[in-house]
XYZ file of C-alpha atoms in Angstrom:
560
model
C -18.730 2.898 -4.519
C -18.711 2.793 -0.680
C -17.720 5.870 0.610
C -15.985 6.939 4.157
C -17.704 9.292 6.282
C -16.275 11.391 8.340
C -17.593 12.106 11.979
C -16.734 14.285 15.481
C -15.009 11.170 17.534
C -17.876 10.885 19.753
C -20.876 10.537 16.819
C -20.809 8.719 14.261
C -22.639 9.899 10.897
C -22.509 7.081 8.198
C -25.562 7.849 6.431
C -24.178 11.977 5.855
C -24.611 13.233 2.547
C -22.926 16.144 0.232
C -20.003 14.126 -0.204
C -17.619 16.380 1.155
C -13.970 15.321 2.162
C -13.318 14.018 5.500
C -10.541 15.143 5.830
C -11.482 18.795 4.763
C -13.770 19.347 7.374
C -11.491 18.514 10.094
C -10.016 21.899 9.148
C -11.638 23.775 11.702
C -10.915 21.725 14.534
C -7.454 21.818 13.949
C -6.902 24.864 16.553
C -8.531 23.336 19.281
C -7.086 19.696 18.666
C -3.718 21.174 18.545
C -3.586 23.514 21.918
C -4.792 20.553 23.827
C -2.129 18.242 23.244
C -0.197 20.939 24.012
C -1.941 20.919 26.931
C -0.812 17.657 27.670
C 2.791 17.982 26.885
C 2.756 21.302 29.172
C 0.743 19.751 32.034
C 3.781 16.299 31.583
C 6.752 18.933 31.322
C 5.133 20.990 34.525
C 5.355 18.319 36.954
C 8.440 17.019 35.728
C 9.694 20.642 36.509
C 8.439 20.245 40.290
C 10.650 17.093 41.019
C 13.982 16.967 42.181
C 14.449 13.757 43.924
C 15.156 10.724 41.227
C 12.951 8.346 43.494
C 10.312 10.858 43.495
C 10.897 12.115 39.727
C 9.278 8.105 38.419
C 6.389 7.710 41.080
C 5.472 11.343 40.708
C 5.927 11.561 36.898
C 3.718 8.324 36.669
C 1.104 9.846 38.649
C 1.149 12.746 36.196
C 0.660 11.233 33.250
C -2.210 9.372 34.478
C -3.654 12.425 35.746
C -3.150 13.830 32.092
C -4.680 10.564 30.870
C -7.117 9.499 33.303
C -8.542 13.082 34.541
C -11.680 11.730 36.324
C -9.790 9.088 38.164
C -8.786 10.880 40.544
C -4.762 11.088 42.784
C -5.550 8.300 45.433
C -6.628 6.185 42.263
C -3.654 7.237 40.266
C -1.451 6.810 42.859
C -2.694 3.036 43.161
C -3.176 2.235 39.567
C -6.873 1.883 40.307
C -8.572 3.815 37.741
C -12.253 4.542 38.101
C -13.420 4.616 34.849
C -11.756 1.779 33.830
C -10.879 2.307 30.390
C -8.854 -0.530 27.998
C -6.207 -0.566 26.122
C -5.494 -2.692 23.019
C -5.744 -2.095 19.542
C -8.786 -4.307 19.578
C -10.432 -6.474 22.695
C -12.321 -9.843 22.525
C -15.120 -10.343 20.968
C -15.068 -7.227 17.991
C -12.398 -8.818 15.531
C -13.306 -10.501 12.482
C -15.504 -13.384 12.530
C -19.211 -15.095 13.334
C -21.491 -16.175 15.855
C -21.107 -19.512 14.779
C -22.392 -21.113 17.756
C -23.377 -20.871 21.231
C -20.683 -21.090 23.639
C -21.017 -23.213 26.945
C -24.629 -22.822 26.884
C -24.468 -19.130 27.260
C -25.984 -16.924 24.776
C -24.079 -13.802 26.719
C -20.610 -15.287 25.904
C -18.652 -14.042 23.412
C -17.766 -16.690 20.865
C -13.977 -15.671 20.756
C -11.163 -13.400 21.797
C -8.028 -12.067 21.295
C -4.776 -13.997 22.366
C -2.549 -11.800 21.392
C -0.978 -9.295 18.538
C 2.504 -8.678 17.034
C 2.492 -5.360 15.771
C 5.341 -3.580 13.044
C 5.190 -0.311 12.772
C 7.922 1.471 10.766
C 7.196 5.490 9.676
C 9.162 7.701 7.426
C 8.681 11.427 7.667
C 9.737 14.301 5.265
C 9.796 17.922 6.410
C 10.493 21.293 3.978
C 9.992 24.558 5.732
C 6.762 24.173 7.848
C 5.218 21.599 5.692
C 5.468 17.640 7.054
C 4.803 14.555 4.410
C 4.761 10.954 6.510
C 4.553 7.209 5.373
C 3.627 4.734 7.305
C 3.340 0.469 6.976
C 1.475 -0.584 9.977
C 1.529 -4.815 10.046
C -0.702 -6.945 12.396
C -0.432 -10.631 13.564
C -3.395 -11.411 15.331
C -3.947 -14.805 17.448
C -7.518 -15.959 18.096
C -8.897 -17.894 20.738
C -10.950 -20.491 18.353
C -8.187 -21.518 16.523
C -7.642 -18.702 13.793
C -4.857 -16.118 13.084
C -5.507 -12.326 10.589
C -2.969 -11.037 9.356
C -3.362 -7.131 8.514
C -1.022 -4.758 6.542
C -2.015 -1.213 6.323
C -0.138 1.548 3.578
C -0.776 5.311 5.183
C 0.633 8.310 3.985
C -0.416 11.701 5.424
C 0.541 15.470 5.224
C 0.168 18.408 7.860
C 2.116 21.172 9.066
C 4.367 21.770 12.128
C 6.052 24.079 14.198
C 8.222 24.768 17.166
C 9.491 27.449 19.526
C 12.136 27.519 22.161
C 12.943 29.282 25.505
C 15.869 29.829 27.750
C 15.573 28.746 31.335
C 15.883 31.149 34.097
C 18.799 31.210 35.991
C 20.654 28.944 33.548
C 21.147 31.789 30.382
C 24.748 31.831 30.593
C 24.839 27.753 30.367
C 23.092 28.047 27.313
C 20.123 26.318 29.200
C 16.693 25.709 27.269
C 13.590 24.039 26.314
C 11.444 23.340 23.509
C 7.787 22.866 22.858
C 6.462 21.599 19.237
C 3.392 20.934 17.444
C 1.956 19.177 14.695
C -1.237 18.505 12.972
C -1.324 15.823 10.414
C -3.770 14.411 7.758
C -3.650 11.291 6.345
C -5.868 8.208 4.496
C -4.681 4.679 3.450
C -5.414 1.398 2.324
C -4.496 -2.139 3.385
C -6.170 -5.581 3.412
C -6.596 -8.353 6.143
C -5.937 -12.318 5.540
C -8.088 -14.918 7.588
C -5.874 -18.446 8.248
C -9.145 -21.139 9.280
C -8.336 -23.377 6.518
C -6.693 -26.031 9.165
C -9.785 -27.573 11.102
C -8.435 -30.700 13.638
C -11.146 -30.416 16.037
C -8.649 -29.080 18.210
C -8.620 -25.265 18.596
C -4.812 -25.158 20.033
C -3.649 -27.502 16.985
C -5.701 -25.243 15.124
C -3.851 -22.105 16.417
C -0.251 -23.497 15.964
C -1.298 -24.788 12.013
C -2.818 -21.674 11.020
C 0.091 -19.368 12.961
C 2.510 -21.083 10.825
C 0.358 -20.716 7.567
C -0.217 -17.242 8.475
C 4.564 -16.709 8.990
C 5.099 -18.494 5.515
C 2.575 -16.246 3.790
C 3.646 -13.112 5.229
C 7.360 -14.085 3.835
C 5.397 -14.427 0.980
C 4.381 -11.276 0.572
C 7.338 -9.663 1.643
C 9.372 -11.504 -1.371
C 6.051 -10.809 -3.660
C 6.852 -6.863 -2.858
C 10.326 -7.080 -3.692
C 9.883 -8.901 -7.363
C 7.460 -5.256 -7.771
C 9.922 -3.054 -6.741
C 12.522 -3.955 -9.174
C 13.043 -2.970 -12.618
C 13.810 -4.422 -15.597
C 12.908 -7.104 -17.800
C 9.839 -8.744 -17.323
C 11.136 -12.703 -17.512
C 12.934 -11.711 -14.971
C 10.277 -10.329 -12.720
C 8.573 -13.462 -13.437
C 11.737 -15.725 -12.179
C 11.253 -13.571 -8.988
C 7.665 -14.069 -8.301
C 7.897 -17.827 -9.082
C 10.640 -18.066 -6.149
C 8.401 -15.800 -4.380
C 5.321 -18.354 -4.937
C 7.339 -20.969 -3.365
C 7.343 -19.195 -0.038
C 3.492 -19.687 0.314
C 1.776 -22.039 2.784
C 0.529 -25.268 2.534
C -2.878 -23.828 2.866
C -2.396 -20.116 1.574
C -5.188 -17.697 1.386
C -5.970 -15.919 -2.025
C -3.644 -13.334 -2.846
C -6.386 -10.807 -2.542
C -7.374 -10.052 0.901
C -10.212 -11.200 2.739
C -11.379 -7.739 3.868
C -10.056 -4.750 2.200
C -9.571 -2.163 4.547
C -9.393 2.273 3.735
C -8.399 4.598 6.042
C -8.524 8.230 6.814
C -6.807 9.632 10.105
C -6.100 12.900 11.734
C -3.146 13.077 14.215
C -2.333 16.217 16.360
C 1.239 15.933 18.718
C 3.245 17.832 20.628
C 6.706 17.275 22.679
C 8.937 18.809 24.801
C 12.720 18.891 25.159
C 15.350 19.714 27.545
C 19.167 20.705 26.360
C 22.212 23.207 26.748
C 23.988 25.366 23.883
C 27.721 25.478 23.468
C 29.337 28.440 23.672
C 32.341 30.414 22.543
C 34.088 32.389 25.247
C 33.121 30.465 29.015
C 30.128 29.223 30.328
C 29.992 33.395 31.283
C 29.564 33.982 27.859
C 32.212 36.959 27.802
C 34.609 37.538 24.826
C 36.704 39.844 24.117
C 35.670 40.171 20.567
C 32.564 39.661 18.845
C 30.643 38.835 21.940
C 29.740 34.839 23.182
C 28.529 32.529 19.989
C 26.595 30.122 19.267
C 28.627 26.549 18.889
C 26.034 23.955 18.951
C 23.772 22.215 20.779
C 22.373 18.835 22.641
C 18.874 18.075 23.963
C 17.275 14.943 24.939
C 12.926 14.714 24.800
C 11.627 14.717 28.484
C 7.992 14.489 27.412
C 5.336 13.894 24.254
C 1.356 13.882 23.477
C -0.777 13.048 20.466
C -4.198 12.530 20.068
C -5.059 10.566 17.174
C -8.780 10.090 15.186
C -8.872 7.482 12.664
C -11.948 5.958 10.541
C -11.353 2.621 8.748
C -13.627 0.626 6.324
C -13.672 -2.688 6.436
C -15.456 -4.691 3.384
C -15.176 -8.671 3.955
C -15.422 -10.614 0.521
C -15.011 -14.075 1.783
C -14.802 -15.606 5.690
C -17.648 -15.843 7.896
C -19.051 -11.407 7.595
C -18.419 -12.179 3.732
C -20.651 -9.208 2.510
C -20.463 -7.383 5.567
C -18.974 -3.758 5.753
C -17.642 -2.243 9.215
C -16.734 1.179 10.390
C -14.401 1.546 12.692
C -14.004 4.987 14.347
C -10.740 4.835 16.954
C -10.039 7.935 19.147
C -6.840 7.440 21.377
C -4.958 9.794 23.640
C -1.162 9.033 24.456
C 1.889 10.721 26.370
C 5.232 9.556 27.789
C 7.315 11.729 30.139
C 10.799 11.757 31.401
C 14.398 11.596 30.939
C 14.715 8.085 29.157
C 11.463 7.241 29.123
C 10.244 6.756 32.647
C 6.335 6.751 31.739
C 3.631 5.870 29.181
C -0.059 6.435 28.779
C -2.243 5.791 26.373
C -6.561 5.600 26.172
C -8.628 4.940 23.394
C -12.009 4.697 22.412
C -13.761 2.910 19.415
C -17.059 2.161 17.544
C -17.450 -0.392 15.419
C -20.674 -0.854 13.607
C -21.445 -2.925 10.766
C -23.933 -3.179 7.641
C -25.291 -5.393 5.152
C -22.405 -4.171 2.456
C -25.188 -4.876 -0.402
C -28.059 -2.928 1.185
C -25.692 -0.164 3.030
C -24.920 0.790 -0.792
C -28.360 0.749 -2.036
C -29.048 2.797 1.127
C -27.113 5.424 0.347
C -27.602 5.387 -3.507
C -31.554 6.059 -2.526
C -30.295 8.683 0.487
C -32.350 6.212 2.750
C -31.594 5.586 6.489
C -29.003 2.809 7.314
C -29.841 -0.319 9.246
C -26.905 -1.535 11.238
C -26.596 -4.969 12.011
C -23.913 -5.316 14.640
C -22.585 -2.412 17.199
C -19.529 -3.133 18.937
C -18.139 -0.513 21.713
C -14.198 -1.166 22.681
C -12.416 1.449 25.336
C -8.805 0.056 26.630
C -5.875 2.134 29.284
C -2.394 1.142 28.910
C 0.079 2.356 31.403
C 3.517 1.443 32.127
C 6.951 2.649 31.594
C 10.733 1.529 30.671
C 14.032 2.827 29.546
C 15.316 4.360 26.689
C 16.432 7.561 25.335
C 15.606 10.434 22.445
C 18.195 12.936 21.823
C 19.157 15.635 19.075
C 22.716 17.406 18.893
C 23.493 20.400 16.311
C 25.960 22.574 15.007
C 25.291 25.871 14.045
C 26.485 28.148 10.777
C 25.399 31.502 11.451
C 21.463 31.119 11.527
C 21.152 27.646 9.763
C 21.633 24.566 11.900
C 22.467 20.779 11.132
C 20.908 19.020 13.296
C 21.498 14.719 13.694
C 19.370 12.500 16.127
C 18.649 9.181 17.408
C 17.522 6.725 20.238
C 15.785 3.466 20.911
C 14.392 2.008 24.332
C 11.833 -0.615 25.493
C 8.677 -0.260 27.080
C 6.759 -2.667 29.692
C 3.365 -1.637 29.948
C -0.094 -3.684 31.281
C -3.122 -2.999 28.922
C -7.068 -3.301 30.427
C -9.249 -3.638 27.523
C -13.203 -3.406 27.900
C -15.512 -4.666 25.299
C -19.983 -4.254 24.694
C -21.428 -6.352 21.991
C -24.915 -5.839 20.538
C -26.149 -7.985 17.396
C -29.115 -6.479 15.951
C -31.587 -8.958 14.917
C -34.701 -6.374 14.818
C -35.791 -3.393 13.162
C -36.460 -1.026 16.550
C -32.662 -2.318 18.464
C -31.194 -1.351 14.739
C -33.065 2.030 14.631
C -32.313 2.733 18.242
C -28.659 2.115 17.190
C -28.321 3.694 14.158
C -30.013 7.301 15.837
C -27.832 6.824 18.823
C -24.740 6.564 16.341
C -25.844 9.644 14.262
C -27.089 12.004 16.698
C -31.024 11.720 16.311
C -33.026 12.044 19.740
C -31.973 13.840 22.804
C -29.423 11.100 23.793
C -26.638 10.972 21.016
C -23.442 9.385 21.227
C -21.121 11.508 23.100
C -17.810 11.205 25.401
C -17.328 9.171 27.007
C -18.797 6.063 25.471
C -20.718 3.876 27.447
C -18.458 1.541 29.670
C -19.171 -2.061 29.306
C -18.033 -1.922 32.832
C -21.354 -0.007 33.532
C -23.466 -1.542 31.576
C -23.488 -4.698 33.608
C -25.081 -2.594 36.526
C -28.671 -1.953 37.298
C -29.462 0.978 34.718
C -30.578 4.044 36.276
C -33.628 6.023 36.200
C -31.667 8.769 33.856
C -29.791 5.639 31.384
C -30.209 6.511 27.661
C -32.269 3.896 25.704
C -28.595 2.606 24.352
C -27.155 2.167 28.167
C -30.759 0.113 28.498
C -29.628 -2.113 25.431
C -26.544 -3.032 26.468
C -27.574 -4.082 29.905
C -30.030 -6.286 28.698
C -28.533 -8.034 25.659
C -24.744 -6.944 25.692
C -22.159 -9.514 25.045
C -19.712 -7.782 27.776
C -15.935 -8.817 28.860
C -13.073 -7.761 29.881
C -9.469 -8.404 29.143
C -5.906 -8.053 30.568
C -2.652 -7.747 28.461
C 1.192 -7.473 29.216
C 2.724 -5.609 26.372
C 6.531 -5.599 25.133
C 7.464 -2.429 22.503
C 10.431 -2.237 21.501
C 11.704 1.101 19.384
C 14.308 2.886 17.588
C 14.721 6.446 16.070
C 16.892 7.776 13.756
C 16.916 11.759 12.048
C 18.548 14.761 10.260
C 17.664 18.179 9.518
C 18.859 21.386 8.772
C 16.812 24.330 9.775
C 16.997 27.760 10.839
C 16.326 29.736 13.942
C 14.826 33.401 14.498
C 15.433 34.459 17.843
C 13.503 37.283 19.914
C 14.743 37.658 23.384
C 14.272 34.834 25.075
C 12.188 33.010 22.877
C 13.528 31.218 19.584
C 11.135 30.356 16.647
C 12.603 27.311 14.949
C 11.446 25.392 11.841
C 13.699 23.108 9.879
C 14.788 24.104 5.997
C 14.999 20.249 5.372
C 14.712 16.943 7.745
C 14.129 13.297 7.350
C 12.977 11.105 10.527
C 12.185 7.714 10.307
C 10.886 5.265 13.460
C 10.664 1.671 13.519
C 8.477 -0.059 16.182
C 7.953 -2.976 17.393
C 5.031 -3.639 19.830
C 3.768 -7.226 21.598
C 1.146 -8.327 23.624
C -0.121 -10.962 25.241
C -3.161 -12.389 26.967
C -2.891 -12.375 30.728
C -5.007 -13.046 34.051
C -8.215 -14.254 34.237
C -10.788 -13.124 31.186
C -14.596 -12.343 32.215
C -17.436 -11.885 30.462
C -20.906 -11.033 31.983
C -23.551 -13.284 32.496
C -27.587 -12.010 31.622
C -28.997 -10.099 34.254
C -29.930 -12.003 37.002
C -34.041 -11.359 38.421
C -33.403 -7.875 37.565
C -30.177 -7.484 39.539
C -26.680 -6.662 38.152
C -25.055 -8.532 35.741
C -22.195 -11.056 37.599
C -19.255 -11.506 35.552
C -17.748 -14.733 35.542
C -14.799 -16.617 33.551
C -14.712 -16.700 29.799
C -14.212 -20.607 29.715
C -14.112 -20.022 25.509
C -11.139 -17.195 26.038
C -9.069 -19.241 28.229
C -9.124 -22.613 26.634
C -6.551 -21.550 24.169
C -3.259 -20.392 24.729
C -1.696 -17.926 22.765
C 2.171 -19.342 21.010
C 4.949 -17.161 21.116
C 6.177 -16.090 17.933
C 9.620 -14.669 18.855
């Protein structure tokens, strides 16, 4: 039984024994995981408080988050969108998806065989609360388009649990208006389990024929599944389940994969998030708040979300049975960093890291049956920055009942944002690049994996006299590019709670009795500019990069 490991974001330990819960030893870091992104929501909701001009309030808010984001870039390069680490920013780059070395492309054993066209990503999450205590589920599907002709499809099942928390202020000077703000928290566990469908079976000789053949293939069978699903959920008798899957069954491609998925996919994650919101009470008796009875109450209330954070570690396994890594088994460790900021939406960040590294499944399990040493085969190192902004609005309004409130919310908007995504490949095809791998990845030496990663960027350059043995690697036998994405998401948000408030003085500690949330997202993106990979290194020099003919022969089909 292959078992997920569970690692600090910047090592990775596969081969770590004692069999102890993942999840369970992230309990310690909560406290420090969880004051940072409040750090980021309170750094976001400080500058916003320093604006005043609206023409000012979206360059200036932009520049914040990227500050938040991008803290070694610098304000000149935040200020142009020039940042100096040059991160990436899609949920996967070229060249460290699914598939083989099959051949060598154009002559150049430095160019990756494929890349990533583009992805149509579903993402629809339901969340529970009762008292302090938060339950979430979560259906995550991908639609992937590859440059050499092939299409994935990807469903992932998560549900998680964690524990949250808010507490409220009124704003000076604004008391008797009932003016206030809000800062919450939560922390989040979670593991799930999906699978991912390869669509090669049509094979013209023509990679674009390919693409449109297998995209189609790739539509019917997801229809498919989504009919297969609803003959499960229903009850009753079982001849009639069966006249619902044979309808189903007609839904499926010409050339359908098997039912069961190519790779089978597990997945543990921990999320930490915070947000911030801006709103006014109602009042009995005047915006002065006198009354000649009682004393000023309490009506109600209405807030919209000015700004949000959440950091976000997540390990999935990925164990191919058929398709070209049939017998293959990949970890994938992802940490990403996000926050948006302002009144409707005005900004959007997001940075992420990942590790991919992947073992002979066979031998990997022997491995760690015998408590040997792993021997990793392939390594691939991903970083991508997104950045943009758009419009669209998150608000909450409330009644009160003494100390209990009902509380109702909603919004939607659209986001624009341009993605950079960065991508190192090393295939290990000897013992000492494995073992320099595999102690880089679990901390052995006096140069262990650590933030940030290495950037492919950097690796095409002249290593230095203090580069780790790793940095060394890459330079010389690195499959490096680089990619460029416009992305489209598209959301909606709908809740209601009831909760109850404890105020002292100023402050208000909130925390809801009851609440149901649910978001639906919709996120698109698309291939743009001019791909590059990076030659070999050149009589010792730096690595040129150049167009990556084999990314840009293909182009991607809109599916809307």
């Amino acid at each position: 039984m292959l078992k997920v490991r569970k690692f600090q974001w910047w090592q990775w330990h596969p081969h770590e024994r004692g069999g102890r819960d993942p999840l369970h030893r992230d309990r310690g870091q909560s406290g420090a995981e969880y004051a940072a992104v409040f750090g980021i929501v309170a750094m976001i909701v400080a500058a916003i408080v320093g604006l005043s001009l609206p023409e000012e309030e979206a360059t200036g808010l932009k520049s914040a988050v990227c500050r938040v984001l991008h803290p070694m870039s610098g304000d000149e390069a935040c200020a142009t969108g020039d940042f100096a680490d040059g991160g990436d920013g899609g949920e996967g780059g070229g060249g460290g998806g699914e598939g083989g070395e099959p051949f060598v492309p154009n002559g150049d054993p430095f160019e990756p065989a494929r890349c990533l066209l583009s992805q149509d990503q579903t993402k629809t999450t339901i969340v529970v609360q009762i008292l302090f205590i938060k339950i979430s589920s979560t259906e995550t599907v991908k639609l992937q388009q590859w440059s050499d002709g092939t299409v994935t499809l990807e469903r992932v099942k998560e549900a998680g649990a964690g524990v949250t928390a808010s507490v409220s202020a009124g704003i000076r000077g604004l008391e008797d208006w009932g003016g206030s703000a809000k800062l919450s928290g939560t922390y989040m566990a979670g593991s799930g389990s999906g699978g991912q469908w390869l669509f090669s079976g049509n094979k013209t000789g023509d990679p674009q024929k390919d693409l449109e053949l297998n995209l189609e293939d790739a539509k019917k069978f997801t229809e498919y599944l989504k009919a297969q699903d609803d003959c499960n959920s229903r009850s009753g008798r079982s001849e009639l389940q069966m006249i619902c899957s044979y309808h189903a069954g007609n839904k499926k491609p010409d050339l359908p994969p098997e039912r069961a998925p190519d790779v089978d996919i597990t997945k543990t994650s921990v999320e930490a998030s915070g947000n911030a919101n801006f709103g006014g009470k109602f009042k009995s008796g005047g915006k002065g708040g006198k009354d000649s009875g009682d004393g000023p109450k309490d009506l109600g209330k209405i807030s919209g979300e000015l700004a949000n954070g959440t950091m976000t570690e997540d390990v999935v396994v990925m164990r191919a049975h058929s398709g070209p890594n049939a017998g293959k088994v990949t970890f994938v460790y992802t940490f990403t960093v996000k926050g948006a900021g302002g009144a409707g939406g005005i900004a959007t960040g997001e940075r992420m890291q990942q590790v991919a590294v992947t073992y002979d499944a066979a031998t990997y399990d022997q491995e760690e049956a015998d408590g040997k040493a792993h021997r990793p085969e392939k390594l691939v190192i991903t970083t991508s920055e997104e950045a943009g902004g758009g419009g669209g609005v998150k608000v909450e309004a409330g009644a009160n009942a003494g100390p209990v409130t009902i509380d109702v919310g909603g919004g939607g908007g659209s986001t624009q944002s341009q993605i950079h995504t960065e991508t190192a490949e090393l295939v290990l095809d000897n013992d000492a690049d494995s073992v320099l791998v595999e102690d880089w990845l679990r901390g052995n030496g006096d140069q262990p994996a650590k933030n940030p990663l290495p950037s492919p960027t950097d690796a095409a350059k002249v290593p230095g006299p203090d580069a780790s043995p790793l940095e060394r690697l890459l330079y010389e036998k690195g499959k490096l590019s680089r990619l460029d994405y416009n992305a489209n998401t598209d959301w909606w948000n709908a809740s209601l709670g009831i909760g109850f408030g404890i105020s002292a003085g100023q402050f208000t500690l909130g925390f809801k009795l009851f609440g149901i949330d649910i978001t639906h997202e919709e996120k698109s993106q698309t291939i743009t500019g001019n791909p590059t990979y990076a030659t070999g290194p050149k009589n010792g020099g730096a690595r040129p990069w150049v167009d990556w003919k084999n990314c840009s022969k293909v182009k991607p089909i809109p599916t809307a």
